[in-house]
Coordinates of C-alpha atoms and ligand atoms in Angstrom, one line a residue:
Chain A
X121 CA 113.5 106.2 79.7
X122 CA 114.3 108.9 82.1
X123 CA 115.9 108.7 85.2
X124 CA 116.6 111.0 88.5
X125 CA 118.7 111.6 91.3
X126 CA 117.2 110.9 94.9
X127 CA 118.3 112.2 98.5
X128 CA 116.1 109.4 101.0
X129 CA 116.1 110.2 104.7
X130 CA 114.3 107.0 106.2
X131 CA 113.4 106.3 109.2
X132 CA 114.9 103.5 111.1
X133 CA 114.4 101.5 114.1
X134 CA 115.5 98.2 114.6
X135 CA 112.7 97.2 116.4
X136 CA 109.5 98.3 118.6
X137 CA 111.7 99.2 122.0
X138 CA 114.8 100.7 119.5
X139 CA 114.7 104.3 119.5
X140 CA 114.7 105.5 116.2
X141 CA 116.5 107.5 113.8
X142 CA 116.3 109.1 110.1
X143 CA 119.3 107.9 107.7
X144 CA 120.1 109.5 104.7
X145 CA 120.7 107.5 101.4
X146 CA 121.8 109.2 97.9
X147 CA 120.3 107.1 95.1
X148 CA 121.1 107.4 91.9
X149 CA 119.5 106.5 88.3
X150 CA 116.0 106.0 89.1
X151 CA 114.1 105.2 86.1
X152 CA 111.1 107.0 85.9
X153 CA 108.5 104.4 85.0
X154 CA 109.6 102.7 88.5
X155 CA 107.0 102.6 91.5
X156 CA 107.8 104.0 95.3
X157 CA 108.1 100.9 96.1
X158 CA 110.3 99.2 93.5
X159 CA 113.1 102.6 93.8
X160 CA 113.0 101.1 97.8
X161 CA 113.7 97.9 96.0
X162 CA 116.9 99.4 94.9
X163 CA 118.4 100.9 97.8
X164 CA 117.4 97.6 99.7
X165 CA 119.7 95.7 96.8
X166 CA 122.0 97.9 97.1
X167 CA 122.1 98.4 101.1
X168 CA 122.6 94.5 100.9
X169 CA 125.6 94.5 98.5
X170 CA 127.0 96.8 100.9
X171 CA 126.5 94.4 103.7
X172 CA 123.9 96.7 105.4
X173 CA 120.7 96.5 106.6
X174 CA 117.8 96.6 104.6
X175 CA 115.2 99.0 104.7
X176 CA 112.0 96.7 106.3
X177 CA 108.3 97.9 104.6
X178 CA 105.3 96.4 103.9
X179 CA 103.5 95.5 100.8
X180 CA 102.1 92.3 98.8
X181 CA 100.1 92.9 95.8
X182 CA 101.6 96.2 94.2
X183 CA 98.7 96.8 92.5
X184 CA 96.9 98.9 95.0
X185 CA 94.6 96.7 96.0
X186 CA 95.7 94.4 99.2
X187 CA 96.3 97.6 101.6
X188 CA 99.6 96.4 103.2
X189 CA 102.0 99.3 101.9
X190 CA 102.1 102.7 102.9
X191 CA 104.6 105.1 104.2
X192 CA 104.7 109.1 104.9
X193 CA 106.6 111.0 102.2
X194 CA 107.5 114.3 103.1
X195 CA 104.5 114.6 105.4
X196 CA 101.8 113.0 103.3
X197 CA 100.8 109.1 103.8
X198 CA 101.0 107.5 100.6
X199 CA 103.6 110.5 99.1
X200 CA 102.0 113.7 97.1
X201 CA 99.4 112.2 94.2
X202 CA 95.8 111.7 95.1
X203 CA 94.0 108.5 95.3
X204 CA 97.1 106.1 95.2
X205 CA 98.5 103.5 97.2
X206 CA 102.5 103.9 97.9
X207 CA 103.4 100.9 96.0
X208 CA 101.0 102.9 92.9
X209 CA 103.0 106.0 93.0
X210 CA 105.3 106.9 90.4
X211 CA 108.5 107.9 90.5
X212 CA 108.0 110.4 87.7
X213 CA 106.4 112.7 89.8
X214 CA 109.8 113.3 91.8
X215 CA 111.8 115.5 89.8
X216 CA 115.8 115.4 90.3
X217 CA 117.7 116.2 93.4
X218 CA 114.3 115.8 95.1
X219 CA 114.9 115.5 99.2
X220 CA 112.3 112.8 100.1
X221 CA 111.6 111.9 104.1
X222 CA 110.3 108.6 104.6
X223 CA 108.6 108.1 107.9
X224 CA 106.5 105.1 109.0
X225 CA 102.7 105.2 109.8
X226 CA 102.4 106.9 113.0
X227 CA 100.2 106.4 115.6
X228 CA 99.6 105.4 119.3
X229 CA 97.9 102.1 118.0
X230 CA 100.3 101.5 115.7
X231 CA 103.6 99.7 117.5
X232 CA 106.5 100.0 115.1
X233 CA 108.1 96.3 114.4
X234 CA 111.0 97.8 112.6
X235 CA 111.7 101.1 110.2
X236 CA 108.5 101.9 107.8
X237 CA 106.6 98.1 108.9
X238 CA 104.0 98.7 111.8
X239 CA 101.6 96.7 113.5
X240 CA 98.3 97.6 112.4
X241 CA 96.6 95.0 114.0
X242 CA 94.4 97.3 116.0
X243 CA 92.4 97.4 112.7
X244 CA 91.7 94.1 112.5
X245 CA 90.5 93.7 115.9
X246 CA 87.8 96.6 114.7
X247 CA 86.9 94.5 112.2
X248 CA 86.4 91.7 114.4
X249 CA 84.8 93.0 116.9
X250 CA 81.9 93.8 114.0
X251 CA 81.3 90.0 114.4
X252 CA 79.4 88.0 112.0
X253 CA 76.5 88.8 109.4
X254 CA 73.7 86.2 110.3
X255 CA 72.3 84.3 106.5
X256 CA 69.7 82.1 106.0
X257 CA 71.7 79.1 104.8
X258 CA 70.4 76.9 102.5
X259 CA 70.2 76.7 98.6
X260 CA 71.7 78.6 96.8
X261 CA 69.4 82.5 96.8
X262 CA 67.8 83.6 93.4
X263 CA 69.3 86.0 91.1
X264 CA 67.3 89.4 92.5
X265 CA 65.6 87.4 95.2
X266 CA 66.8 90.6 97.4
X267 CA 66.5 94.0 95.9
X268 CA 69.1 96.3 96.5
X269 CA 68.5 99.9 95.0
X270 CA 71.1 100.6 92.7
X271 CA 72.1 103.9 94.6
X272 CA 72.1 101.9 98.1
X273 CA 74.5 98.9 96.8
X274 CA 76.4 102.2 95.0
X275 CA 77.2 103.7 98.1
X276 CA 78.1 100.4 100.3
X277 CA 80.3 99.4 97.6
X278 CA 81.8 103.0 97.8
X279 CA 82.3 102.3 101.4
X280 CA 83.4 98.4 100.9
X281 CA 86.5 100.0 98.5
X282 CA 88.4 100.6 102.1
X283 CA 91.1 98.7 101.7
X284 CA 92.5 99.2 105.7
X285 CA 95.9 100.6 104.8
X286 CA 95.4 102.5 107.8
X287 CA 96.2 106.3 106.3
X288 CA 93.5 107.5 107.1
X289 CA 94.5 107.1 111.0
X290 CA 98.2 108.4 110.0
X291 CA 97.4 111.2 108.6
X292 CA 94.7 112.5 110.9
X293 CA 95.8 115.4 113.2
X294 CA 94.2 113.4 115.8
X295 CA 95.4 109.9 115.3
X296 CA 91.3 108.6 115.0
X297 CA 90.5 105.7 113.0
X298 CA 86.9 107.0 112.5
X299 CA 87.3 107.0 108.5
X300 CA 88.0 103.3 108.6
X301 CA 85.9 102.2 111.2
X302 CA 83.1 104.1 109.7
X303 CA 83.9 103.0 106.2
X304 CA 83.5 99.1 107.3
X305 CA 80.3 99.7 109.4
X306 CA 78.9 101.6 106.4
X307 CA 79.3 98.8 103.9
X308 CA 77.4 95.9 106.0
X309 CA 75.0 99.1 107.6
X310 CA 73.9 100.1 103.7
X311 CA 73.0 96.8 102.6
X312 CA 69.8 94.5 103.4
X313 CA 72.4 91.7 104.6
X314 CA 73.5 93.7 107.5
X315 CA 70.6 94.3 109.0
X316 CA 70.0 92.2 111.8
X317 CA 73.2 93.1 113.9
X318 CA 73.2 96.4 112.5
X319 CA 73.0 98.1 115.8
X320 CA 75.1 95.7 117.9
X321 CA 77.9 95.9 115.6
X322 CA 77.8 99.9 115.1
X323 CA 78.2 99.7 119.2
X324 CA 81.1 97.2 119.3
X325 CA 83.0 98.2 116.7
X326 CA 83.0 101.8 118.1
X327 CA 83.8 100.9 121.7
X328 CA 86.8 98.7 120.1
X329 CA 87.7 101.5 118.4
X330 CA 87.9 103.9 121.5
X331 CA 89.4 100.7 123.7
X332 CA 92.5 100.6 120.7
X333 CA 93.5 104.3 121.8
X334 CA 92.8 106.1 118.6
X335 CA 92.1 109.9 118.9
X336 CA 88.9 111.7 118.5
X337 CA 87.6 113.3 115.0
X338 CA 87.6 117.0 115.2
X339 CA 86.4 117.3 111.4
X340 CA 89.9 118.3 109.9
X341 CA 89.5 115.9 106.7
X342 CA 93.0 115.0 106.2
X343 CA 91.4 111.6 106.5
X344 CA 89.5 112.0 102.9
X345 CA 92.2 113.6 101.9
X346 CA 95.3 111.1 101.8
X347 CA 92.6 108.2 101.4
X348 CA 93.7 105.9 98.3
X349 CA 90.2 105.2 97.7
X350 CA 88.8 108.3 98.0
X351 CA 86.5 106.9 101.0
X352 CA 84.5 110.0 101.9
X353 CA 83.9 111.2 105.4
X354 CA 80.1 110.9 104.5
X355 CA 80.6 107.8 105.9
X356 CA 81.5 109.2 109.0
X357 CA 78.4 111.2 109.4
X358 CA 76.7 107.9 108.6
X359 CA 78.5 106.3 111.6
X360 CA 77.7 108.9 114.0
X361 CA 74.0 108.7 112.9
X362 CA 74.4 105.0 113.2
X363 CA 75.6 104.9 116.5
X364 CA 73.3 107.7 118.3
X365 CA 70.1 105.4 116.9
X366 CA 72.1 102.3 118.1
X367 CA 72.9 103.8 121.8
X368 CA 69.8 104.9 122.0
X369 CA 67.7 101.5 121.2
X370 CA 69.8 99.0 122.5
X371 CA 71.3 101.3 125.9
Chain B
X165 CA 73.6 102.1 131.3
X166 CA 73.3 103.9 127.7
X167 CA 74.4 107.5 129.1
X168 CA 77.5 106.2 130.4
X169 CA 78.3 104.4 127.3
X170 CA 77.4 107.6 125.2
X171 CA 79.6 109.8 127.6
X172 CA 82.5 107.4 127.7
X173 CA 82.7 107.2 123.6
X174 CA 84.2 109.0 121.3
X175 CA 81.3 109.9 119.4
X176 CA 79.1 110.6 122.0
X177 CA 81.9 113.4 123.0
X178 CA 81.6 114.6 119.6
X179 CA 78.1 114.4 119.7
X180 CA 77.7 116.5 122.7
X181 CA 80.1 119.3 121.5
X182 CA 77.7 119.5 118.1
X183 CA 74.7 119.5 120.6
X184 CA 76.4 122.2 122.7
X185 CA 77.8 124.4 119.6
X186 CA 73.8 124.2 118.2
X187 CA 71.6 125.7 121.0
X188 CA 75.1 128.1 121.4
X189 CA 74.2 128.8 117.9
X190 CA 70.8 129.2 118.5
X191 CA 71.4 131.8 121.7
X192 CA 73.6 133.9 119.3
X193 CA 70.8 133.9 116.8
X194 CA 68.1 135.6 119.3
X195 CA 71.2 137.8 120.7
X196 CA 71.9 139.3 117.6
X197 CA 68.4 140.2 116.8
X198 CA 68.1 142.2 120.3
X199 CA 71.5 143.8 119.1
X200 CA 69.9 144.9 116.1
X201 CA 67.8 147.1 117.5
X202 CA 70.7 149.4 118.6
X203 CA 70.8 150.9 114.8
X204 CA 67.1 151.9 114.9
X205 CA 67.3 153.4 118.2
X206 CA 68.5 153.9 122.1
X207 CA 64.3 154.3 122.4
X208 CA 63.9 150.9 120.4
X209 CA 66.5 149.1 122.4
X210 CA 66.1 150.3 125.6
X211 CA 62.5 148.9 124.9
X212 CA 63.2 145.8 124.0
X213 CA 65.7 145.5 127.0
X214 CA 63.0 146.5 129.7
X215 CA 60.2 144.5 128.0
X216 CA 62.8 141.3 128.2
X217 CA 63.5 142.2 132.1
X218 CA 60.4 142.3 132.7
X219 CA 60.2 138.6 132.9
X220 CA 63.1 138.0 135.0
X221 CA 61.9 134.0 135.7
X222 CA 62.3 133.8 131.8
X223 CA 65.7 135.8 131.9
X224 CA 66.9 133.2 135.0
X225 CA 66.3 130.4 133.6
X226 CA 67.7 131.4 130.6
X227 CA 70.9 132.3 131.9
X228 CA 71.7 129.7 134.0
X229 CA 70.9 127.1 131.2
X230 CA 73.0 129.1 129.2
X231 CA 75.6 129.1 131.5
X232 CA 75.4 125.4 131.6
X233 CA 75.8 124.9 127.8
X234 CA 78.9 126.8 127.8
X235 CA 80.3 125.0 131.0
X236 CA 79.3 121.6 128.7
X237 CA 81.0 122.8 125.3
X238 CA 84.0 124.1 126.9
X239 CA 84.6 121.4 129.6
X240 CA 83.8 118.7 126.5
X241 CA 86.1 120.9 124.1
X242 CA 89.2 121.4 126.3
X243 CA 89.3 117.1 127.5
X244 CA 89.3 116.8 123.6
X245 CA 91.9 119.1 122.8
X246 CA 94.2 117.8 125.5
X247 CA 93.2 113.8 125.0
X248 CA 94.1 114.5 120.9
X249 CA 97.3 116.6 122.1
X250 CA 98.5 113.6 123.4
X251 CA 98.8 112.1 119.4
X252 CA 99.3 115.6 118.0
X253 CA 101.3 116.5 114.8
X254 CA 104.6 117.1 116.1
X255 CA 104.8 112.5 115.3
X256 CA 106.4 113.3 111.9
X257 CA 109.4 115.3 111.2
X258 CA 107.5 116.3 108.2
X259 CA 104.3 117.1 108.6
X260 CA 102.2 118.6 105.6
X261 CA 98.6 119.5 106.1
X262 CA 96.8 118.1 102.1
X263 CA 93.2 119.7 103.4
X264 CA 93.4 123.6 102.1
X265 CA 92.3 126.5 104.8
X266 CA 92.4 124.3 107.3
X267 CA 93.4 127.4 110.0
X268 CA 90.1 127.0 111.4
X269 CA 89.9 123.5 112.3
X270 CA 93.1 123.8 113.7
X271 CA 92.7 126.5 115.9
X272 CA 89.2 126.0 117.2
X273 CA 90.2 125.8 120.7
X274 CA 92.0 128.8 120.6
X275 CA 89.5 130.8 119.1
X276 CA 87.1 129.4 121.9
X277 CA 89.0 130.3 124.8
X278 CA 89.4 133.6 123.3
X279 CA 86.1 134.0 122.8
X280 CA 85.6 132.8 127.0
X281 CA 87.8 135.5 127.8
X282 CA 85.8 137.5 125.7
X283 CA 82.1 136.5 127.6
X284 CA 84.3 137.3 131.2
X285 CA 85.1 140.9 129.9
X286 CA 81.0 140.9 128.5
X287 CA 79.3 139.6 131.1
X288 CA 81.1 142.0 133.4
X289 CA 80.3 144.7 131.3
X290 CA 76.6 144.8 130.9
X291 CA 75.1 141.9 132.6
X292 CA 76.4 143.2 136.1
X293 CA 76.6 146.6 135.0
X294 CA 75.4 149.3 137.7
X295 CA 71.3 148.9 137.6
X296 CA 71.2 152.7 138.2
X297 CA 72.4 153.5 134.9
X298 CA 70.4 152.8 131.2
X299 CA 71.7 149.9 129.8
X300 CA 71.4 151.5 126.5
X301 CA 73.8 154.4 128.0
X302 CA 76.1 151.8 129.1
X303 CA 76.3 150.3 126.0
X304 CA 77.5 153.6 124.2
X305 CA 79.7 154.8 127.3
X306 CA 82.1 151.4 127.2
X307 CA 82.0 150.9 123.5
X308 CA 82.5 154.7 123.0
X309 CA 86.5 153.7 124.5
X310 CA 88.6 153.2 121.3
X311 CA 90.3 149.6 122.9
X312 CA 86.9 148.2 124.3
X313 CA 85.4 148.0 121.2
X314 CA 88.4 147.1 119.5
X315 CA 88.7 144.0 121.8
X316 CA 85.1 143.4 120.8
X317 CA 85.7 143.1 117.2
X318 CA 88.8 141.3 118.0
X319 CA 86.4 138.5 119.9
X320 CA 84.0 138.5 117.0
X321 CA 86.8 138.0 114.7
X322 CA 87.2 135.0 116.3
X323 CA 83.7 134.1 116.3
X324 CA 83.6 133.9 113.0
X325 CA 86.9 131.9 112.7
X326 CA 85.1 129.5 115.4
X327 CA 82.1 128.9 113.2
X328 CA 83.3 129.0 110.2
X329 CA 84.4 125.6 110.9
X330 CA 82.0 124.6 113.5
X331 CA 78.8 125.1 111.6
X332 CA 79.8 122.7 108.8
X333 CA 81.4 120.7 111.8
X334 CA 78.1 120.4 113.7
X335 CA 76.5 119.3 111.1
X336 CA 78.8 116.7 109.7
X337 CA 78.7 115.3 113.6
X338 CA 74.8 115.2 113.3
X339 CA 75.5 113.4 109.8
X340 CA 74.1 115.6 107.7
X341 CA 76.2 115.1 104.9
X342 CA 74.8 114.8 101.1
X343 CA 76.0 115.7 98.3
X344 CA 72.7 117.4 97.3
X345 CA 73.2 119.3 100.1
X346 CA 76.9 119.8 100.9
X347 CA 78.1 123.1 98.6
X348 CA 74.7 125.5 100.4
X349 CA 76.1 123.5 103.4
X350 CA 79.7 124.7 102.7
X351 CA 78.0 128.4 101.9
X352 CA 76.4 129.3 104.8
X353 CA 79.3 127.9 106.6
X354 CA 80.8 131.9 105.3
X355 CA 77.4 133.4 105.1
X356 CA 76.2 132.7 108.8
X357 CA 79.2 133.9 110.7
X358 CA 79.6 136.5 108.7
X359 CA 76.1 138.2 109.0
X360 CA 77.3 137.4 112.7
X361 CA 80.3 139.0 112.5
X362 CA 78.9 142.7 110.7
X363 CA 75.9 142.7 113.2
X364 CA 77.9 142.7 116.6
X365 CA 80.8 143.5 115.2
X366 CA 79.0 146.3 113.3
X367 CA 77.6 147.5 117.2
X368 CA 81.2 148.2 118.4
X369 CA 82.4 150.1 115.5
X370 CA 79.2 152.4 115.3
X371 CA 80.0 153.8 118.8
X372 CA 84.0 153.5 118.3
X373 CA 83.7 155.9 115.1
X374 CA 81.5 157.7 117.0
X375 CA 78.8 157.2 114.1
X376 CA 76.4 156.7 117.0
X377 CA 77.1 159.5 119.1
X378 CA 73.5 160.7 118.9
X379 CA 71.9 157.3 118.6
Ligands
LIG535 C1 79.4 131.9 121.4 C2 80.3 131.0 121.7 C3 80.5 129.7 120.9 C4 79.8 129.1 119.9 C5 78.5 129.6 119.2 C6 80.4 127.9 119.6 C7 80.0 127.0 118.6 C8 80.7 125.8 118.3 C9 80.3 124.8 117.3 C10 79.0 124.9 116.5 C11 81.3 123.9 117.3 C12 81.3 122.6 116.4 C13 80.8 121.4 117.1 C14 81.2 120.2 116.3 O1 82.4 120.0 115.9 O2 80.4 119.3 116.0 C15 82.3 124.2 118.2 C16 83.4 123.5 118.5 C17 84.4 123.8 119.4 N1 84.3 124.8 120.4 FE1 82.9 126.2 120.4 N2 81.5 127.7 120.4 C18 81.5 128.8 121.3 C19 82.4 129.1 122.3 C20 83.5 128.2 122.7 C21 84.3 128.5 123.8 C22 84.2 129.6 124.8 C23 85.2 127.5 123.8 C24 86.3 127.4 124.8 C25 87.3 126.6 124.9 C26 85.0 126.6 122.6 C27 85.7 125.5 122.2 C28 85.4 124.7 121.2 C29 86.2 123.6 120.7 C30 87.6 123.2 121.3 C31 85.6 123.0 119.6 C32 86.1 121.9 118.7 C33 85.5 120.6 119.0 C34 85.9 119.6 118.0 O3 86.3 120.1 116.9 O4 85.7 118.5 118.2 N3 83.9 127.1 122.0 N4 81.9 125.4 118.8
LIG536 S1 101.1 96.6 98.2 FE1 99.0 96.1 98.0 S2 98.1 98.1 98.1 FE2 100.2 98.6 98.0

């Protein structure tokens, strides 16, 4: 098992009225095979044994699934590979005597709590301001009993795979959250179930959206770019489409 | 009120700068076929100039919507620019752009406001050019200056930066956006703003070479 030499420069703020500073760290002997997130496990440990602060991030499942980690290495949310989560990143694509900058999620909707951890809250209040799906409740529906074309239920599962670590809005020249928000209308907008607010919900979510104080799209794609889940801006062409016919029918 | 809610939202914005950018578009499309008609002849397009002047209702109302679509995409594209300013790059100490070629995108309101001075210096040129003189003479006689018409390519330089994101940016806001579609998308993306770009561009450098000395 190989291992390298790291320089960290991390950002840290004790909390959301601190102001912040970077701090460097030299870490030696990280294996190879070890995730971002588990080489921050080891300067944490060894920040502690020092009687020092630790470095505070988010994360939960590690497997690249739950959304809660993410960080901006060296100017790219979720560090240099394609498609990954933070805590999915390797450390064998650093090579030796690498400089890596840490910096928290930034955005004006995300308040920092402390170093890398923000409040990304303002995405959950998107989502709820989606509101509810209305069902027939009831036994239990028939296998098939609602036909879903195959490419349909594709692409709303393409759009369900959003897993809201908010990277999207980080990594956007603009600081909008249109990826995300158009990702979650998307999924309930390509499917028969989300029919009946359809419109109402492409209306709220948007307004709650502007209301949070994320920027405006301007096209640039970084968005697609840094997304873990490769969530396409196709789905924010669908958005706009959605919302036009919504503003239009409902006024 | 559904205007007010489409005004006041972010898409909506959006929508109306993709609105504004299309009939802009669509003006550049009939402008450069009347500037064609320069490489035929002075004959040919001092025709085509008096025939279109000879409808001046047609040429008023043209203008002044004209004049209003820019007014819209400008006034729309500037409160953008300075609303995202406001949570601009300069948030990280590193900050890496993953999206190649993204020079256009990024300075799409610079190109535009270079391409406002540009319409200024134009519409000052020709539009209220002296009515005693041709306007096909006028055309030769302020191109014919070596920095006029380099200014002129300069601006549709820019032109061409401008569209080159903001056709496949127009259309991405209308949500056209398939994959079945998006690489002849991504082509004439080049291909439109180019033919733009030789065919006005193409005017200034036929009189500043003095190719069209005898047009
Ligand atoms: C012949 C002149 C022009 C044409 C044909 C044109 C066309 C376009 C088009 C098609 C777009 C893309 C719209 C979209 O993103 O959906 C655009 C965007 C833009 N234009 Fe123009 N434009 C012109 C002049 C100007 C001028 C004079 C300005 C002055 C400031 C300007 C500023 C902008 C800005 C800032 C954007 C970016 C908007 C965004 O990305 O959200 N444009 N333009
Ligand atoms: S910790 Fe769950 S996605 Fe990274």
């Amino acid at each position: 098992m190989s291992s390298i030499n790291l320089t960290l420069k991390i950002w840290r703020q004790p909390n959301s009225d601190a102001l912040g500073a970077f701090e460097t760290y030299l870490l030696d002997g990280i294996h190879t095979d070890m995730s971002f997130l588990e080489m921050l496990d080891v300067l944490n440990e060894k920040l502690t044994k020092e009687g020092r602060d630790p470095v505070a991030f988010d994360h939960d499942c590690r497997e690249g699934i739950c959304g809660m980690c993410g960080a901006v290495v060296n100017g790219v949310a979720h560090g240099p590979e394609k498609e990954v989560t933070l805590c999915q990143l390797h450390m064998r694509h650093f090579q030796s005597g690498d400089i890596l900058v840490i910096e928290p999620f930034r955005s004006r909707a995300y308040p920092i709590k402390k170093d890398l951890l923000v409040d990304r809250s303002a995405l959950d209040r998107i989502i709820q301001a989606g509101g509810y799906v209305s069902v027939n409740t009831g036994g239990t529906p028939d296998g098939n009993s609602l036909p879903i074309p195959s490419q349909q239920a594709e692409l709303a599962m393409d759009a369900a795979a959003c897993i809201g670590c908010g990277a999207c809005v980080a990594s956007c020249p603009n600081g909008a959250a249109m990826l995300f928000t158009s990702a979650k209308i998307s999924q309930l907008a390509l499917l028969p179930q989300g029919q009946v607010e359809r419109k109402t919900r492409a209306l709220a979510m948007v307004a709650q959206m502007d209301e949070e104080g994320f920027g405006n799209c301007t096209n640039a794609r970084e968005c697609e770019a840094v997304c873990p889940k490769g969530i396409s801006i196709r789905n924010i062409a669908r958005m706009n489409k959605e919302f036009l016919r919504a503003v239009l029918a409902e006024g | 009120m559904w205007f007010v809610r489409f005004l006041t939202s972010s898409i909506g914005k959006k929508l109306i700068m993709a609105t504004s950018g299309l009939l802009l578009f669509l003006f550049l499309c009939t402008h450069v076929a009347g500037n064609a008609t320069i490489f035929m002849s002075s004959k040919v397009f001092q025709g085509y100039a008096n025939e279109l002047h000879s409808h001046p209702l047609i040429v008023l109302t043209f203008s002044l919507g004209l004049l209003a679509v820019f007014l819209v995409h400008i006034v729309v594209g500037l409160y953008l620019f300075y609303q995202n300013r406001a949570v601009s790059n300069s948030r990280y100490a590193v900050c890496t752009r993953v999206v190649k070629n993204s020079f256009a995108s990024e300075t799409m309101p610079y190109t535009g406001l270079f391409l406002l001075a540009f319409l200024v210096v134009h519409i000052f040129g020709f539009t209220f050019s002296p009515k005693t003189v041709l306007i096909s003479v006028t055309v030769k006689q302020l191109l014919s200056n070596f920095f006029y018409a380099l200014f002129y390519i300069l601006a549709f330089a820019a032109l061409f930066i401008h569209l080159s994101h903001g056709f496949w940016s127009m259309l991405q806001t209308f949500g056209v956006n398939h994959p079945r579609y998006n690489i002849l998308i991504a082509r004439l993306t080049i291909i439109i703003p180019l033919f733009f770009f030789l065919v006005f561009a193409g005017v200034a450098f036929y009189f500043m070479t003095g190719l069209g000395a005898s047009y």
